[in-house]
CSV table of C-alpha atoms and ligand atoms in Angstrom, one decimal:
chain,number,residue,atom,x,y,z
A,1,MET,CA,100.8,109.1,150.5
A,2,LYS,CA,103.7,108.9,152.9
A,3,SER,CA,105.5,105.7,153.6
A,4,ASN,CA,108.4,104.8,155.8
A,5,GLN,CA,109.4,102.1,153.4
A,6,LYS,CA,112.6,102.3,151.5
A,7,PRO,CA,112.4,102.7,147.8
A,8,VAL,CA,112.7,99.5,145.7
A,9,THR,CA,115.8,99.6,143.7
A,10,ALA,CA,116.7,98.1,140.2
A,11,ILE,CA,119.6,97.7,137.8
A,12,VAL,CA,118.9,97.8,134.1
A,13,VAL,CA,120.6,95.1,131.9
A,14,GLY,CA,120.3,96.6,128.4
A,15,ALA,CA,119.4,100.3,128.4
A,16,GLY,CA,117.9,100.4,124.9
A,17,GLY,CA,114.4,101.5,124.1
A,18,ARG,CA,112.5,99.2,126.6
A,19,GLY,CA,115.2,99.6,129.3
A,20,VAL,CA,114.8,103.5,129.2
A,21,THR,CA,110.9,103.0,129.2
A,22,TYR,CA,110.7,101.1,132.5
A,23,SER,CA,113.5,103.3,134.1
A,24,THR,CA,111.8,106.5,133.2
A,25,PHE,CA,109.0,105.3,135.7
A,26,ALA,CA,111.4,105.8,138.5
A,27,LEU,CA,111.6,109.4,137.7
A,28,THR,CA,107.7,109.8,138.4
A,29,VAL,CA,107.8,108.0,141.8
A,30,PRO,CA,111.3,108.4,143.2
A,31,GLU,CA,110.1,107.7,146.7
A,32,ARG,CA,108.9,104.2,145.6
A,33,PHE,CA,111.4,103.2,142.9
A,34,GLN,CA,115.1,104.0,142.0
A,35,ILE,CA,117.4,103.0,139.3
A,36,VAL,CA,120.9,102.2,141.0
A,37,GLY,CA,123.0,100.6,138.2
A,38,VAL,CA,123.1,99.8,134.5
A,39,ALA,CA,125.0,97.5,132.1
A,40,GLU,CA,125.0,98.7,128.5
A,41,PRO,CA,127.7,98.5,125.9
A,42,LYS,CA,126.5,101.6,123.7
A,43,ASP,CA,128.2,104.8,125.0
A,44,TYR,CA,125.3,107.1,124.3
A,45,ASN,CA,122.7,104.8,126.1
A,46,ARG,CA,124.9,104.2,129.1
A,47,GLY,CA,125.8,107.8,129.4
A,48,TRP,CA,122.3,109.0,129.2
A,49,MET,CA,121.4,106.5,132.0
A,50,GLN,CA,124.3,107.5,134.2
A,51,THR,CA,123.4,111.2,133.8
A,52,ARG,CA,119.6,110.8,134.2
A,53,PHE,CA,119.8,108.6,137.3
A,54,ASN,CA,122.9,110.2,138.8
A,55,LEU,CA,124.6,106.8,139.0
A,56,PRO,CA,128.2,106.5,140.4
A,57,ALA,CA,130.8,105.3,138.0
A,58,GLU,CA,131.2,102.0,139.7
A,59,ALA,CA,127.4,101.1,139.1
A,60,VAL,CA,127.8,101.6,135.4
A,61,THR,CA,129.3,98.8,133.2
A,62,THR,CA,129.6,98.1,129.6
A,63,ASP,CA,128.4,94.4,130.0
A,64,TRP,CA,125.9,92.4,132.1
A,65,HIS,CA,128.5,89.8,133.0
A,66,GLU,CA,130.4,92.4,135.1
A,67,LEU,CA,127.3,93.3,137.2
A,68,ALA,CA,126.6,89.6,137.5
A,69,SER,CA,130.0,88.8,139.0
A,70,ARG,CA,129.4,91.0,141.9
A,71,PRO,CA,127.1,90.5,145.0
A,72,ARG,CA,123.5,91.7,144.6
A,73,MET,CA,123.3,95.5,144.5
A,74,ALA,CA,119.5,96.0,144.1
A,75,ASP,CA,116.2,94.4,144.5
A,76,ILE,CA,115.3,93.9,140.9
A,77,ALA,CA,117.2,93.2,137.6
A,78,ILE,CA,115.3,94.6,134.6
A,79,ILE,CA,116.5,92.5,131.6
A,80,THR,CA,115.9,94.4,128.4
A,81,THR,CA,118.5,93.0,126.1
A,82,GLN,CA,117.5,91.6,122.8
A,83,ASP,CA,115.6,88.5,122.5
A,84,ALA,CA,118.5,85.9,122.1
A,85,MET,CA,120.2,87.6,125.1
A,86,HIS,CA,117.5,87.0,127.7
A,87,ALA,CA,118.0,83.4,129.2
A,88,GLU,CA,121.7,83.8,130.4
A,89,PRO,CA,121.3,87.1,132.3
A,90,ALA,CA,118.0,86.1,133.7
A,91,ILE,CA,119.4,83.0,135.2
A,92,ALA,CA,122.5,84.5,136.4
A,93,PHE,CA,120.6,87.5,138.2
A,94,ALA,CA,118.0,85.2,139.6
A,95,ARG,CA,120.8,83.0,141.1
A,96,LEU,CA,122.2,86.2,142.8
A,97,GLY,CA,118.7,86.8,144.4
A,98,TYR,CA,117.4,89.5,142.3
A,99,ALA,CA,113.7,89.7,141.4
A,100,ILE,CA,113.6,89.4,137.6
A,101,LEU,CA,111.6,91.6,135.2
A,102,LEU,CA,112.3,90.1,131.9
A,103,GLU,CA,111.2,91.4,128.5
A,104,LYS,CA,109.2,89.3,126.2
A,105,PRO,CA,109.8,86.9,124.5
A,106,MET,CA,111.3,85.0,127.5
A,107,ALA,CA,113.8,83.4,124.9
A,108,PRO,CA,113.8,82.2,121.5
A,109,THR,CA,113.4,78.5,122.3
A,110,GLU,CA,111.2,76.5,124.6
A,111,GLU,CA,114.1,74.8,126.2
A,112,GLU,CA,115.6,78.1,127.2
A,113,CYS,CA,112.3,79.3,128.6
A,114,ARG,CA,112.0,76.1,130.7
A,115,ARG,CA,115.6,76.6,132.0
A,116,ILE,CA,114.6,80.3,133.0
A,117,VAL,CA,111.6,79.1,134.9
A,118,GLN,CA,113.6,76.3,136.7
A,119,ALA,CA,116.3,78.9,137.7
A,120,ILE,CA,113.6,81.2,139.0
A,121,LYS,CA,111.9,78.5,141.1
A,122,GLN,CA,115.2,77.2,142.4
A,123,ALA,CA,116.3,80.8,143.4
A,124,GLY,CA,112.8,81.5,144.8
A,125,VAL,CA,112.7,85.1,143.5
A,126,LEU,CA,109.8,87.0,142.2
A,127,PHE,CA,109.4,86.9,138.4
A,128,GLY,CA,107.4,88.6,135.7
A,129,VAL,CA,107.5,88.8,131.9
A,130,CYS,CA,106.7,92.1,130.3
A,131,HIS,CA,103.4,91.0,128.8
A,132,VAL,CA,102.3,94.7,128.9
A,133,MET,CA,98.9,94.0,127.3
A,134,ARG,CA,97.8,92.2,130.4
A,135,TYR,CA,98.2,95.4,132.5
A,136,THR,CA,96.3,98.1,130.5
A,137,ARG,CA,93.2,99.7,131.7
A,138,TYR,CA,91.4,98.4,128.7
A,139,THR,CA,92.4,94.7,129.4
A,140,GLN,CA,91.6,95.0,133.1
A,141,MET,CA,88.0,96.5,132.3
A,142,LEU,CA,87.4,93.8,129.6
A,143,LYS,CA,88.5,91.0,131.9
A,144,ALA,CA,86.4,92.3,134.8
A,145,LEU,CA,83.3,92.5,132.5
A,146,LEU,CA,83.9,88.9,131.5
A,147,ASP,CA,84.5,87.7,134.9
A,148,SER,CA,81.4,89.3,136.1
A,149,GLY,CA,79.5,87.1,133.7
A,150,ALA,CA,78.3,89.9,131.3
A,151,ILE,CA,78.4,87.5,128.4
A,152,GLY,CA,77.7,84.3,130.2
A,153,GLU,CA,80.4,81.7,129.5
A,154,ILE,CA,82.9,82.7,126.7
A,155,VAL,CA,82.6,80.2,123.8
A,156,THR,CA,84.9,81.5,121.2
A,157,VAL,CA,87.1,84.6,120.4
A,158,GLN,CA,88.2,86.3,117.3
A,159,HIS,CA,91.3,88.3,117.7
A,160,LEU,CA,93.2,90.5,115.2
A,161,GLU,CA,96.6,92.3,115.5
A,162,PRO,CA,96.9,94.9,112.8
A,163,VAL,CA,100.5,95.5,112.8
A,164,GLY,CA,100.6,98.2,110.3
A,165,TYR,CA,102.3,98.5,107.0
A,166,TRP,CA,104.9,100.9,108.0
A,167,HIS,CA,105.6,99.2,111.4
A,168,GLN,CA,106.1,95.9,109.6
A,169,ALA,CA,108.6,97.7,107.3
A,170,HIS,CA,110.4,99.2,110.2
A,171,SER,CA,110.7,96.2,112.6
A,172,PHE,CA,110.1,93.2,110.6
A,173,VAL,CA,111.6,93.9,107.2
A,174,ARG,CA,114.4,96.4,107.8
A,175,GLY,CA,114.8,96.3,111.6
A,176,ASN,CA,115.9,94.1,114.5
A,177,TRP,CA,113.2,91.4,114.3
A,178,ARG,CA,113.4,91.0,110.4
A,179,ASN,CA,115.3,87.7,110.5
A,180,SER,CA,114.3,84.6,112.6
A,181,LYS,CA,117.9,83.3,112.8
A,182,GLU,CA,119.1,86.7,114.3
A,183,SER,CA,116.2,87.3,116.7
A,184,SER,CA,113.0,85.2,116.6
A,185,PHE,CA,110.0,84.2,114.4
A,186,MET,CA,107.2,86.7,113.8
A,187,LEU,CA,104.7,84.9,116.2
A,188,LEU,CA,107.3,85.0,119.0
A,189,ALA,CA,108.6,88.4,118.5
A,190,LYS,CA,105.4,90.3,118.0
A,191,SER,CA,102.5,88.0,118.8
A,192,CYS,CA,103.5,86.3,121.9
A,193,HIS,CA,101.6,89.1,123.5
A,194,ASP,CA,98.5,88.2,121.7
A,195,LEU,CA,98.4,84.4,122.5
A,196,ASP,CA,99.4,85.3,126.0
A,197,TRP,CA,96.5,87.8,126.1
A,198,LEU,CA,94.0,85.2,124.8
A,199,LEU,CA,95.2,82.7,127.6
A,200,TYR,CA,94.6,85.4,130.1
A,201,ILE,CA,91.2,86.6,128.7
A,202,LEU,CA,89.8,83.0,128.2
A,203,GLY,CA,91.1,81.7,131.5
A,204,GLU,CA,91.5,78.3,130.3
A,205,HIS,CA,94.3,76.0,129.3
A,206,CYS,CA,95.0,75.8,125.5
A,207,LEU,CA,95.1,72.2,124.4
A,208,SER,CA,95.7,72.3,120.6
A,209,VAL,CA,96.8,74.7,117.9
A,210,SER,CA,97.1,74.9,114.2
A,211,SER,CA,98.6,77.7,112.0
A,212,PHE,CA,99.2,79.0,108.6
A,213,GLY,CA,101.1,82.0,107.3
A,214,ALA,CA,103.9,83.2,105.0
A,215,LEU,CA,106.1,85.9,103.9
A,216,LYS,CA,103.9,87.0,101.0
A,217,HIS,CA,104.9,90.5,100.0
A,218,PHE,CA,108.5,91.8,101.3
A,219,LYS,CA,110.7,89.8,99.0
A,220,LYS,CA,112.6,90.2,95.7
A,221,SER,CA,110.0,88.6,93.6
A,222,GLU,CA,107.4,91.2,94.5
A,223,LYS,CA,109.7,94.2,93.8
A,224,PRO,CA,107.9,96.6,91.3
A,225,ALA,CA,109.7,96.7,87.9
A,226,ALA,CA,109.9,100.5,88.2
A,227,ALA,CA,112.2,100.2,91.1
A,228,GLY,CA,114.8,98.6,88.8
A,229,ASP,CA,118.0,97.7,90.6
A,230,ALA,CA,117.8,100.4,93.4
A,231,LEU,CA,118.7,99.1,96.8
A,232,ARG,CA,117.8,102.0,98.8
A,233,CYS,CA,114.8,104.5,98.8
A,234,LEU,CA,117.0,107.6,98.4
A,235,SER,CA,118.2,106.4,95.0
A,236,CYS,CA,115.0,104.8,93.7
A,237,ALA,CA,112.8,106.1,90.9
A,238,TYR,CA,109.7,104.2,92.1
A,239,GLU,CA,110.0,105.7,95.7
A,240,PRO,CA,107.3,108.4,95.4
A,241,ASP,CA,104.8,105.6,94.6
A,242,CYS,CA,106.0,103.2,97.3
A,243,PRO,CA,104.1,103.2,100.5
A,244,TYR,CA,107.0,101.6,102.2
A,245,SER,CA,109.4,104.3,101.2
A,246,ALA,CA,111.9,105.1,104.0
A,247,ARG,CA,111.9,108.7,102.9
A,248,LYS,CA,108.2,108.9,103.7
A,249,ILE,CA,108.3,106.9,106.9
A,250,TYR,CA,111.3,108.6,108.5
A,251,LEU,CA,112.0,112.0,106.8
A,252,GLY,CA,108.1,112.5,106.5
A,253,ARG,CA,107.8,112.2,110.2
A,254,LEU,CA,110.8,114.2,111.1
A,255,GLU,CA,109.5,117.0,108.9
A,256,LYS,CA,106.4,117.0,111.2
A,257,GLY,CA,108.6,117.4,114.1
A,258,ASP,CA,108.0,113.8,115.2
A,259,ILE,CA,111.5,112.4,116.3
A,260,LYS,CA,110.3,109.8,118.6
A,261,TRP,CA,110.0,106.1,117.7
A,262,PRO,CA,110.5,105.0,115.1
A,263,VAL,CA,112.6,107.9,113.9
A,264,GLY,CA,114.7,107.9,117.1
A,265,VAL,CA,115.7,104.2,116.4
A,266,LEU,CA,117.7,105.4,113.4
A,267,THR,CA,120.0,107.9,115.3
A,268,PRO,CA,120.1,109.1,118.8
A,269,GLU,CA,119.7,112.7,117.8
A,270,PRO,CA,117.5,112.9,114.8
A,271,THR,CA,118.2,115.7,112.4
A,272,ARG,CA,117.5,116.2,108.7
A,273,GLU,CA,121.3,115.4,108.3
A,274,SER,CA,121.6,112.6,110.8
A,275,VAL,CA,118.4,110.8,109.5
A,276,THR,CA,119.5,111.2,105.8
A,277,LYS,CA,122.7,109.7,106.6
A,278,ALA,CA,121.1,106.7,108.4
A,279,LEU,CA,119.1,106.2,105.2
A,280,GLU,CA,121.9,106.4,103.0
A,281,GLU,CA,124.1,103.9,105.1
A,282,GLY,CA,122.1,102.1,107.7
A,283,PRO,CA,119.5,99.3,107.6
A,284,TYR,CA,116.5,101.5,107.7
A,285,GLY,CA,117.2,103.1,104.2
A,286,ARG,CA,117.0,99.8,102.5
A,287,CYS,CA,114.4,98.8,99.8
A,288,VAL,CA,111.8,96.5,101.5
A,289,TYR,CA,112.0,94.1,98.5
A,290,GLU,CA,115.9,93.8,98.9
A,291,CYS,CA,116.4,93.1,102.7
A,292,ASP,CA,117.7,90.0,104.5
A,293,ASN,CA,114.3,89.4,106.2
A,294,ASP,CA,112.4,86.0,106.5
A,295,VAL,CA,109.7,86.5,109.0
A,296,VAL,CA,106.1,86.1,107.9
A,297,ASP,CA,103.8,89.1,107.1
A,298,HIS,CA,100.7,87.5,107.8
A,299,GLN,CA,99.7,84.5,110.0
A,300,VAL,CA,96.6,82.8,111.4
A,301,VAL,CA,96.4,80.6,114.5
A,302,ASN,CA,93.5,78.4,115.5
A,303,MET,CA,93.3,77.4,119.2
A,304,LEU,CA,91.3,74.9,121.1
A,305,PHE,CA,91.0,75.6,124.9
A,306,ASP,CA,89.8,73.5,127.7
A,307,HIS,CA,85.9,73.1,128.0
A,308,ASP,CA,85.4,73.1,124.3
A,309,LYS,CA,86.3,76.9,123.8
A,310,THR,CA,88.1,78.1,120.7
A,311,ALA,CA,89.9,81.1,119.5
A,312,THR,CA,91.3,82.5,116.2
A,313,PHE,CA,94.1,85.0,115.8
A,314,THR,CA,95.3,86.8,112.7
A,315,MET,CA,98.4,88.9,112.5
A,316,THR,CA,98.9,90.9,109.2
A,317,ALA,CA,101.0,93.8,108.1
A,318,PHE,CA,98.6,94.9,105.5
A,319,ASN,CA,96.6,97.8,107.4
A,320,GLN,CA,96.8,101.0,109.2
A,321,ALA,CA,98.8,100.3,112.3
A,322,ASN,CA,96.2,100.3,115.0
A,323,HIS,CA,95.0,98.8,118.4
A,324,ARG,CA,94.2,95.1,118.3
A,325,LYS,CA,90.5,94.3,117.6
A,326,THR,CA,88.6,91.5,119.4
A,327,ARG,CA,85.2,89.9,119.3
A,328,ILE,CA,84.3,87.8,122.2
A,329,PHE,CA,81.2,85.5,121.8
A,330,GLY,CA,79.5,84.1,125.0
A,331,THR,CA,76.4,82.1,125.9
A,332,ARG,CA,74.5,85.3,126.9
A,333,GLY,CA,76.1,88.1,125.0
A,334,GLU,CA,78.8,89.4,122.6
A,335,LEU,CA,81.6,91.8,123.2
A,336,TYR,CA,83.6,93.9,120.6
A,337,GLY,CA,86.7,95.6,121.9
A,338,ASP,CA,88.7,98.0,119.7
A,339,GLY,CA,91.5,98.8,122.2
A,340,VAL,CA,89.7,101.8,123.7
A,341,ASN,CA,85.9,101.1,123.7
A,342,ILE,CA,84.0,97.9,124.5
A,343,GLU,CA,80.6,97.3,122.8
A,344,HIS,CA,78.4,94.9,124.9
A,345,PHE,CA,75.5,93.4,123.2
A,346,ASP,CA,73.2,91.5,125.7
A,347,PHE,CA,71.0,88.6,124.3
A,348,LEU,CA,68.3,89.0,127.0
A,349,THR,CA,67.6,92.6,126.4
A,350,ASP,CA,68.8,92.8,122.7
A,351,GLN,CA,70.5,96.0,123.8
A,352,THR,CA,74.0,97.4,123.0
A,353,ARG,CA,75.9,99.5,125.5
A,354,THR,CA,79.4,101.0,124.9
A,355,ILE,CA,81.9,101.3,127.6
A,356,SER,CA,84.8,103.6,127.4
A,357,THR,CA,88.1,102.4,129.0
A,358,GLU,CA,89.8,105.8,128.5
A,359,ASP,CA,91.5,107.1,131.6
A,360,PRO,CA,89.6,110.1,132.9
A,361,SER,CA,92.8,111.3,134.9
A,362,ASP,CA,95.2,113.5,133.1
A,363,GLY,CA,97.2,110.6,131.9
A,364,SER,CA,100.5,111.8,133.0
A,365,ILE,CA,101.4,108.5,134.4
A,366,VAL,CA,99.9,106.3,131.8
A,367,GLY,CA,102.9,105.7,129.5
A,368,GLY,CA,103.2,103.6,126.4
A,369,HIS,CA,101.3,100.6,125.3
A,370,GLY,CA,98.0,101.9,126.4
A,371,GLY,CA,99.2,102.4,129.9
A,372,GLY,CA,100.7,98.8,129.9
A,373,ASP,CA,104.3,99.8,130.4
A,374,TYR,CA,103.8,101.7,133.4
A,375,GLY,CA,101.0,99.5,134.7
A,376,LEU,CA,103.4,96.6,134.5
A,377,ILE,CA,106.4,98.3,136.2
A,378,ASP,CA,104.1,99.8,138.8
A,379,ARG,CA,102.7,96.4,139.9
A,380,PHE,CA,106.1,94.7,139.7
A,381,VAL,CA,107.6,97.3,142.1
A,382,GLU,CA,104.6,96.9,144.3
A,383,ALA,CA,105.0,93.1,144.3
A,384,VAL,CA,108.8,93.5,145.2
A,385,ALA,CA,107.9,96.0,148.0
A,386,LYS,CA,105.3,93.6,149.4
A,387,ASN,CA,107.1,90.4,148.4
A,388,ASP,CA,104.0,89.2,146.8
A,389,GLN,CA,104.2,87.3,143.5
A,390,SER,CA,100.3,87.2,143.2
A,391,LEU,CA,100.4,90.9,142.3
A,392,ILE,CA,102.3,90.0,139.0
A,393,LEU,CA,99.9,89.0,136.3
A,394,SER,CA,102.4,87.4,134.0
A,395,GLY,CA,104.5,85.2,136.3
A,396,PRO,CA,106.5,82.0,135.4
A,397,ASP,CA,103.9,79.3,135.0
A,398,GLU,CA,101.4,81.5,132.8
A,399,SER,CA,104.3,83.0,130.7
A,400,LEU,CA,105.7,79.6,130.1
A,401,GLU,CA,102.4,78.3,129.0
A,402,SER,CA,101.6,81.1,126.6
A,403,HIS,CA,105.2,80.8,125.2
A,404,ARG,CA,104.4,77.1,124.7
A,405,MET,CA,101.4,78.0,122.7
A,406,VAL,CA,103.6,80.1,120.4
A,407,PHE,CA,106.2,77.5,119.9
A,408,GLY,CA,103.4,75.0,119.3
A,409,ALA,CA,101.7,77.3,116.7
A,410,GLU,CA,104.9,77.9,114.8
A,411,ARG,CA,105.6,74.2,114.8
A,412,ALA,CA,102.2,73.7,113.3
A,413,ARG,CA,102.7,76.3,110.6
A,414,LEU,CA,106.0,74.9,109.6
A,415,ASP,CA,105.1,71.2,109.6
A,416,HIS,CA,101.4,71.6,108.5
A,417,VAL,CA,100.0,69.8,111.6
A,418,VAL,CA,97.8,70.1,114.4
A,419,VAL,CA,100.0,70.4,117.6
A,420,ASP,CA,98.6,69.2,121.0
A,421,LEU,CA,100.1,71.0,123.9
B,1,NAD,N1,106.9,94.4,125.9
B,1,NAD,C1,106.9,94.9,124.8
B,1,NAD,O1,105.8,95.4,124.3
B,1,NAD,C2,108.2,95.1,124.0
B,1,NAD,C3,108.2,96.1,123.0
B,1,NAD,C4,109.4,96.2,122.2
B,1,NAD,C5,110.4,95.3,122.5
B,1,NAD,N2,110.4,94.3,123.4
B,1,NAD,C6,111.4,93.5,123.7
B,1,NAD,O2,112.4,94.1,124.5
B,1,NAD,C7,113.7,93.7,124.3
B,1,NAD,C8,114.7,94.9,124.1
B,1,NAD,O3,114.1,95.6,122.9
B,1,NAD,P1,114.5,97.1,122.6
B,1,NAD,O4,113.7,97.6,121.5
B,1,NAD,O5,114.7,97.9,123.8
B,1,NAD,O6,116.0,96.8,122.0
B,1,NAD,P2,117.3,97.7,121.9
B,1,NAD,O7,118.2,97.1,121.0
B,1,NAD,O8,117.0,99.2,122.0
B,1,NAD,O9,117.9,97.5,123.5
B,1,NAD,C9,118.7,96.4,123.9
B,1,NAD,C10,120.0,97.0,124.6
B,1,NAD,O10,120.8,95.9,125.0
B,1,NAD,C11,122.1,96.3,124.9
B,1,NAD,N3,123.1,95.2,125.1
B,1,NAD,C12,123.6,94.4,124.2
B,1,NAD,N4,124.5,93.7,124.7
B,1,NAD,C13,124.5,93.9,126.0
B,1,NAD,C14,125.3,93.3,127.0
B,1,NAD,N5,126.3,92.3,126.8
B,1,NAD,N6,125.1,93.8,128.3
B,1,NAD,C15,124.1,94.7,128.5
B,1,NAD,N7,123.4,95.3,127.5
B,1,NAD,C16,123.5,94.8,126.3
B,1,NAD,C17,122.2,96.9,123.6
B,1,NAD,O11,123.3,97.7,123.4
B,1,NAD,C18,120.8,97.8,123.6
B,1,NAD,O12,121.0,99.1,124.0
B,1,NAD,C19,113.7,92.7,123.2
B,1,NAD,O13,113.7,91.4,123.6
B,1,NAD,C20,112.3,93.1,122.5
B,1,NAD,O14,111.7,91.9,121.7
B,1,NAD,C21,109.3,94.3,124.2
């Protein structure tokens, strides 16, 4: 389709894993979307962006403050720095008039989330939080089914997030999100997507939350005796019997030719030598029972929604990493979704039908997170082109509301109370 409209432009603030993911979308639709600048301290990441997007030297900086000290140079600021470094750039670039696409979580505290929303509203700019789960084909088909009345009125929902044993070890024991003081607590880092998704699916305000959870396994007291004093997998006698072995997780994947995430997180150019060095010296080679992690490895949340609706949520490390699983119980039927297929049981007919949500197209534009990554950036670009906030499914108010559920649930867990929102 030909259009006379100029492409929407963006700068990327933090060109790590997520910044690169959203930027890459520009390569598939250059007539609609272009990356025109980047702020990134790491030489490799910055250089990759400069080369890939053919950026002039003056559009490439090592720190976001420098871009924020200049007049606006693009339509969108994509903010993909780490969790604790979201609020300040989001506020600064909103004040300059950029539309803000902000990675989740909005910020590690409710106060910062509120400040972001206030700045967005004052600046009158478009805003979206990267709640990619809202934008998948699966979610859109599930939501359409619910909105069509397929199961009558939703009464209660049971939602499971199977994080996966190795994913937990990679990100939440050894990796960036292991320690709540350095990044954020587990429910915010990983499961803010899920509480946001439940809010979206139920379409009701959440009134109250309670929660339990703990760090049960990944701590020194659980270390198998056979592991002795070993601090790293490569020098541990117990390693061949340990499912969380870094040798198995990283070198095992490398040997099968898989150098993408999570192997690519250890070193920009994974080889047997570079990955082995990273395991000998870096954080990802550490024993999972000897890390400085404190985030929970399992947590449950109970939620009361408006109109007497309820939901339960479970996150747990102890499973095969997989899609989320959801059972939705309504007054006229029941749905079970496994992230790909939806089973619909109808009370009137006593029949079950299965609906596939797989994309029949060639999938070349689908991208990660079940199509959510490109689904999100695609809609955001369209919203900016049309100056239409309603195209963004995760705007300021709904994102603040779902973040407040998360902060409330964590307070409920820590204080052993029911928190009214
Ligand atoms: N939506 C999702 O599903 C999803 C998935 C994973 C991560 N995330 C979130 O995305 C964010 C980024 O995660 P990531 O995995 O890409 O992390 P990352 O560490 O790979 O990327 C962050 C980048 O920010 C850069 N940076 C640091 N200081 C900077 C500064 N002063 N100016 C500019 N850049 C700076 C870092 O060098 C790094 O390259 C996090 O908040 C994370 O929680 C979201």
